[in-house]
Amino acid sequence: MSTLRWARYLIVMVCTLLIVSGCGKNIPAIDPVVLQNKLSVLVIMKPNIKESTKSTFAKTLLSWRDTQSIAFEWMPDVTAISEEQANKIQSVAYDYIIVVGNELNQQILPYAQTVPDKKWILIDDALSQNTVELSAANIEWKQTGPGFMENQWGDWVKQQQAMGKTLEWVTVSTNPIPSIWAPSEEAERISLSNAEGWYPQFQQQVKQHAPDWLVVYSPLESSVLQRMKNLPAPIMNMAATTIDVKWDIVLPALLAQMQNKQWKAGIQAYTPQEVQVTKPQ
């Protein structure tokens, strides 16, 4: 070996030894606390969700990954859990599964109850209409809650009652009118739109009772609402109440809950700070 080549070889060897020894001194030890608290999250979203919501979740999840070492996966445009998706959920050790969308939550609830080793957080993104019994210890459901409509509309109803106005109600059997608004002795003033052939009977009741208001408590098809406009009473469509979830408040609170292991099974009602409410006039 020539003197020049030998000199180059020695330089390379020395540099390599210096790099290896330097790296060995600077590799940080993994903090056992961080390792123990590292989380994995699966997000499942309904189809046709607002672009602003998608964008907020994307930015938030990336931030969680980069700043909190949280691993995540995302299943978009889900209407029901497929066999392939179910196998994925069963095989991966997700700590939390976050589901976004009212209808999707209704679809997924029975399945989530069969996967008790995962913590499920169901988040409604619109007014929660159906009251359900939720006893599973592995499911938390974020929704407007059973007292939401009373809080939003209680003053209006009291005002009408104080003026002696009479109300004719329309709802569905799974979403009963609060008893404080329509006591049992006024049951004949409540029509169930999910009963077969309900509308002709409703028309007859309106004619008989001559109410001051027709109050829609659960969503109706637009064609039915249009027909109701021909009846001799104004309509107050409470079911048109909408919410916008303030994700910039909800998601940081959710992160803190997961990191602090403060599990809250059952129905968890939104606070007034977590949603923006819009009501029809």
PDB file of N, CA, C and O in Angstrom, residues 95-96 109 112-121 133-141 257 262-268:
ATOM      1  N   ASP A  95     -54.966   2.403  22.199  1.00  0.00           N
ATOM      2  CA  ASP A  95     -55.413   2.770  23.543  1.00  0.00           C
ATOM      3  C   ASP A  95     -56.793   3.415  23.498  1.00  0.00           C
ATOM      4  O   ASP A  95     -57.645   3.148  24.350  1.00  0.00           O
ATOM      5  N   TYR A  96     -56.991   4.269  22.489  1.00  0.00           N
ATOM      6  CA  TYR A  96     -58.269   4.974  22.364  1.00  0.00           C
ATOM      7  C   TYR A  96     -58.721   4.944  20.911  1.00  0.00           C
ATOM      8  O   TYR A  96     -57.909   5.075  19.982  1.00  0.00           O
ATOM      9  N   LEU A 109     -71.907   1.852  18.001  1.00  0.00           N
ATOM     10  CA  LEU A 109     -72.130   1.551  19.420  1.00  0.00           C
ATOM     11  C   LEU A 109     -72.251   0.053  19.708  1.00  0.00           C
ATOM     12  O   LEU A 109     -71.566  -0.452  20.613  1.00  0.00           O
ATOM     13  N   ALA A 112     -68.794  -1.527  19.399  1.00  0.00           N
ATOM     14  CA  ALA A 112     -67.858  -1.067  20.429  1.00  0.00           C
ATOM     15  C   ALA A 112     -68.082  -1.805  21.743  1.00  0.00           C
ATOM     16  O   ALA A 112     -67.131  -2.076  22.491  1.00  0.00           O
ATOM     17  N   GLN A 113     -69.321  -2.165  22.016  1.00  0.00           N
ATOM     18  CA  GLN A 113     -69.625  -2.876  23.254  1.00  0.00           C
ATOM     19  C   GLN A 113     -69.043  -4.284  23.259  1.00  0.00           C
ATOM     20  O   GLN A 113     -68.874  -4.880  24.325  1.00  0.00           O
ATOM     21  N   THR A 114     -68.696  -4.803  22.079  1.00  0.00           N
ATOM     22  CA  THR A 114     -68.122  -6.157  21.987  1.00  0.00           C
ATOM     23  C   THR A 114     -66.598  -6.139  22.005  1.00  0.00           C
ATOM     24  O   THR A 114     -65.975  -7.191  21.906  1.00  0.00           O
ATOM     25  N   VAL A 115     -65.997  -4.929  22.087  1.00  0.00           N
ATOM     26  CA  VAL A 115     -64.538  -4.814  22.097  1.00  0.00           C
ATOM     27  C   VAL A 115     -64.133  -4.107  23.391  1.00  0.00           C
ATOM     28  O   VAL A 115     -63.715  -2.939  23.384  1.00  0.00           O
ATOM     29  N   PRO A 116     -64.246  -4.793  24.531  1.00  0.00           N
ATOM     30  CA  PRO A 116     -64.046  -4.125  25.823  1.00  0.00           C
ATOM     31  C   PRO A 116     -62.605  -3.756  26.137  1.00  0.00           C
ATOM     32  O   PRO A 116     -62.361  -2.984  27.069  1.00  0.00           O
ATOM     33  N   ASP A 117     -61.634  -4.303  25.371  1.00  0.00           N
ATOM     34  CA  ASP A 117     -60.236  -3.988  25.672  1.00  0.00           C
ATOM     35  C   ASP A 117     -59.794  -2.653  25.069  1.00  0.00           C
ATOM     36  O   ASP A 117     -58.673  -2.208  25.298  1.00  0.00           O
ATOM     37  N   LYS A 118     -60.669  -2.015  24.297  1.00  0.00           N
ATOM     38  CA  LYS A 118     -60.379  -0.696  23.728  1.00  0.00           C
ATOM     39  C   LYS A 118     -61.289   0.334  24.387  1.00  0.00           C
ATOM     40  O   LYS A 118     -62.457   0.071  24.672  1.00  0.00           O
ATOM     41  N   LYS A 119     -60.744   1.531  24.621  1.00  0.00           N
ATOM     42  CA  LYS A 119     -61.559   2.636  25.115  1.00  0.00           C
ATOM     43  C   LYS A 119     -62.085   3.425  23.916  1.00  0.00           C
ATOM     44  O   LYS A 119     -61.309   3.918  23.102  1.00  0.00           O
ATOM     45  N   TRP A 120     -63.405   3.549  23.826  1.00  0.00           N
ATOM     46  CA  TRP A 120     -64.054   4.217  22.710  1.00  0.00           C
ATOM     47  C   TRP A 120     -64.567   5.582  23.166  1.00  0.00           C
ATOM     48  O   TRP A 120     -65.251   5.688  24.189  1.00  0.00           O
ATOM     49  N   ILE A 121     -64.267   6.615  22.385  1.00  0.00           N
ATOM     50  CA  ILE A 121     -64.782   7.959  22.641  1.00  0.00           C
ATOM     51  C   ILE A 121     -65.620   8.363  21.433  1.00  0.00           C
ATOM     52  O   ILE A 121     -65.079   8.644  20.354  1.00  0.00           O
ATOM     53  N   GLU A 133     -79.400   4.094  26.486  1.00  0.00           N
ATOM     54  CA  GLU A 133     -78.810   3.627  27.732  1.00  0.00           C
ATOM     55  C   GLU A 133     -77.360   3.241  27.448  1.00  0.00           C
ATOM     56  O   GLU A 133     -77.085   2.484  26.522  1.00  0.00           O
ATOM     57  N   LEU A 134     -76.447   3.778  28.223  1.00  0.00           N
ATOM     58  CA  LEU A 134     -75.033   3.509  27.987  1.00  0.00           C
ATOM     59  C   LEU A 134     -74.402   3.065  29.293  1.00  0.00           C
ATOM     60  O   LEU A 134     -74.099   3.881  30.161  1.00  0.00           O
ATOM     61  N   SER A 135     -74.209   1.739  29.418  1.00  0.00           N
ATOM     62  CA  SER A 135     -73.659   1.189  30.654  1.00  0.00           C
ATOM     63  C   SER A 135     -72.276   0.575  30.467  1.00  0.00           C
ATOM     64  O   SER A 135     -71.633   0.217  31.453  1.00  0.00           O
ATOM     65  N   ALA A 136     -71.809   0.443  29.227  1.00  0.00           N
ATOM     66  CA  ALA A 136     -70.508  -0.173  28.964  1.00  0.00           C
ATOM     67  C   ALA A 136     -69.396   0.667  29.574  1.00  0.00           C
ATOM     68  O   ALA A 136     -69.331   1.883  29.378  1.00  0.00           O
ATOM     69  N   ALA A 137     -68.497   0.018  30.290  1.00  0.00           N
ATOM     70  CA  ALA A 137     -67.416   0.723  30.989  1.00  0.00           C
ATOM     71  C   ALA A 137     -66.331   1.219  30.051  1.00  0.00           C
ATOM     72  O   ALA A 137     -65.478   2.013  30.461  1.00  0.00           O
ATOM     73  N   ASN A 138     -66.333   0.759  28.781  1.00  0.00           N
ATOM     74  CA  ASN A 138     -65.269   1.132  27.842  1.00  0.00           C
ATOM     75  C   ASN A 138     -65.710   2.190  26.839  1.00  0.00           C
ATOM     76  O   ASN A 138     -64.996   2.453  25.871  1.00  0.00           O
ATOM     77  N   ILE A 139     -66.887   2.814  27.051  1.00  0.00           N
ATOM     78  CA  ILE A 139     -67.417   3.764  26.069  1.00  0.00           C
ATOM     79  C   ILE A 139     -67.755   5.087  26.741  1.00  0.00           C
ATOM     80  O   ILE A 139     -68.459   5.126  27.754  1.00  0.00           O
ATOM     81  N   GLU A 140     -67.253   6.154  26.153  1.00  0.00           N
ATOM     82  CA  GLU A 140     -67.621   7.520  26.535  1.00  0.00           C
ATOM     83  C   GLU A 140     -68.279   8.174  25.323  1.00  0.00           C
ATOM     84  O   GLU A 140     -67.767   8.070  24.210  1.00  0.00           O
ATOM     85  N   TRP A 141     -69.419   8.822  25.539  1.00  0.00           N
ATOM     86  CA  TRP A 141     -70.146   9.425  24.414  1.00  0.00           C
ATOM     87  C   TRP A 141     -70.320  10.907  24.685  1.00  0.00           C
ATOM     88  O   TRP A 141     -71.054  11.325  25.564  1.00  0.00           O
ATOM     89  N   GLN A 257     -57.253  14.512  29.022  1.00  0.00           N
ATOM     90  CA  GLN A 257     -57.946  13.380  29.633  1.00  0.00           C
ATOM     91  C   GLN A 257     -57.216  12.074  29.361  1.00  0.00           C
ATOM     92  O   GLN A 257     -57.029  11.248  30.264  1.00  0.00           O
ATOM     93  N   GLN A 262     -57.770   9.976  32.836  1.00  0.00           N
ATOM     94  CA  GLN A 262     -59.001  10.341  33.536  1.00  0.00           C
ATOM     95  C   GLN A 262     -60.192   9.856  32.718  1.00  0.00           C
ATOM     96  O   GLN A 262     -60.884  10.627  32.061  1.00  0.00           O
ATOM     97  N   TRP A 263     -60.420   8.555  32.759  1.00  0.00           N
ATOM     98  CA  TRP A 263     -61.467   7.948  31.935  1.00  0.00           C
ATOM     99  C   TRP A 263     -62.849   8.328  32.465  1.00  0.00           C
ATOM    100  O   TRP A 263     -63.102   8.317  33.671  1.00  0.00           O
ATOM    101  N   LYS A 264     -63.764   8.680  31.538  1.00  0.00           N
ATOM    102  CA  LYS A 264     -65.111   9.105  31.908  1.00  0.00           C
ATOM    103  C   LYS A 264     -66.137   8.315  31.097  1.00  0.00           C
ATOM    104  O   LYS A 264     -66.644   8.796  30.085  1.00  0.00           O
ATOM    105  N   ALA A 265     -66.428   7.107  31.534  1.00  0.00           N
ATOM    106  CA  ALA A 265     -67.389   6.278  30.809  1.00  0.00           C
ATOM    107  C   ALA A 265     -68.796   6.873  30.928  1.00  0.00           C
ATOM    108  O   ALA A 265     -69.124   7.539  31.915  1.00  0.00           O
ATOM    109  N   GLY A 266     -69.617   6.622  29.894  1.00  0.00           N
ATOM    110  CA  GLY A 266     -71.005   7.069  29.919  1.00  0.00           C
ATOM    111  C   GLY A 266     -71.229   8.309  29.066  1.00  0.00           C
ATOM    112  O   GLY A 266     -70.352   8.763  28.333  1.00  0.00           O
ATOM    113  N   ILE A 267     -72.441   8.874  29.156  1.00  0.00           N
ATOM    114  CA  ILE A 267     -72.790  10.084  28.422  1.00  0.00           C
ATOM    115  C   ILE A 267     -72.106  11.280  29.071  1.00  0.00           C
ATOM    116  O   ILE A 267     -72.239  11.509  30.268  1.00  0.00           O
ATOM    117  N   GLN A 268     -71.378  12.037  28.265  1.00  0.00           N
ATOM    118  CA  GLN A 268     -70.718  13.251  28.735  1.00  0.00           C
ATOM    119  C   GLN A 268     -71.260  14.428  27.929  1.00  0.00           C
ATOM    120  O   GLN A 268     -71.037  14.529  26.728  1.00  0.00           O
TER     121      GLN A 268
END
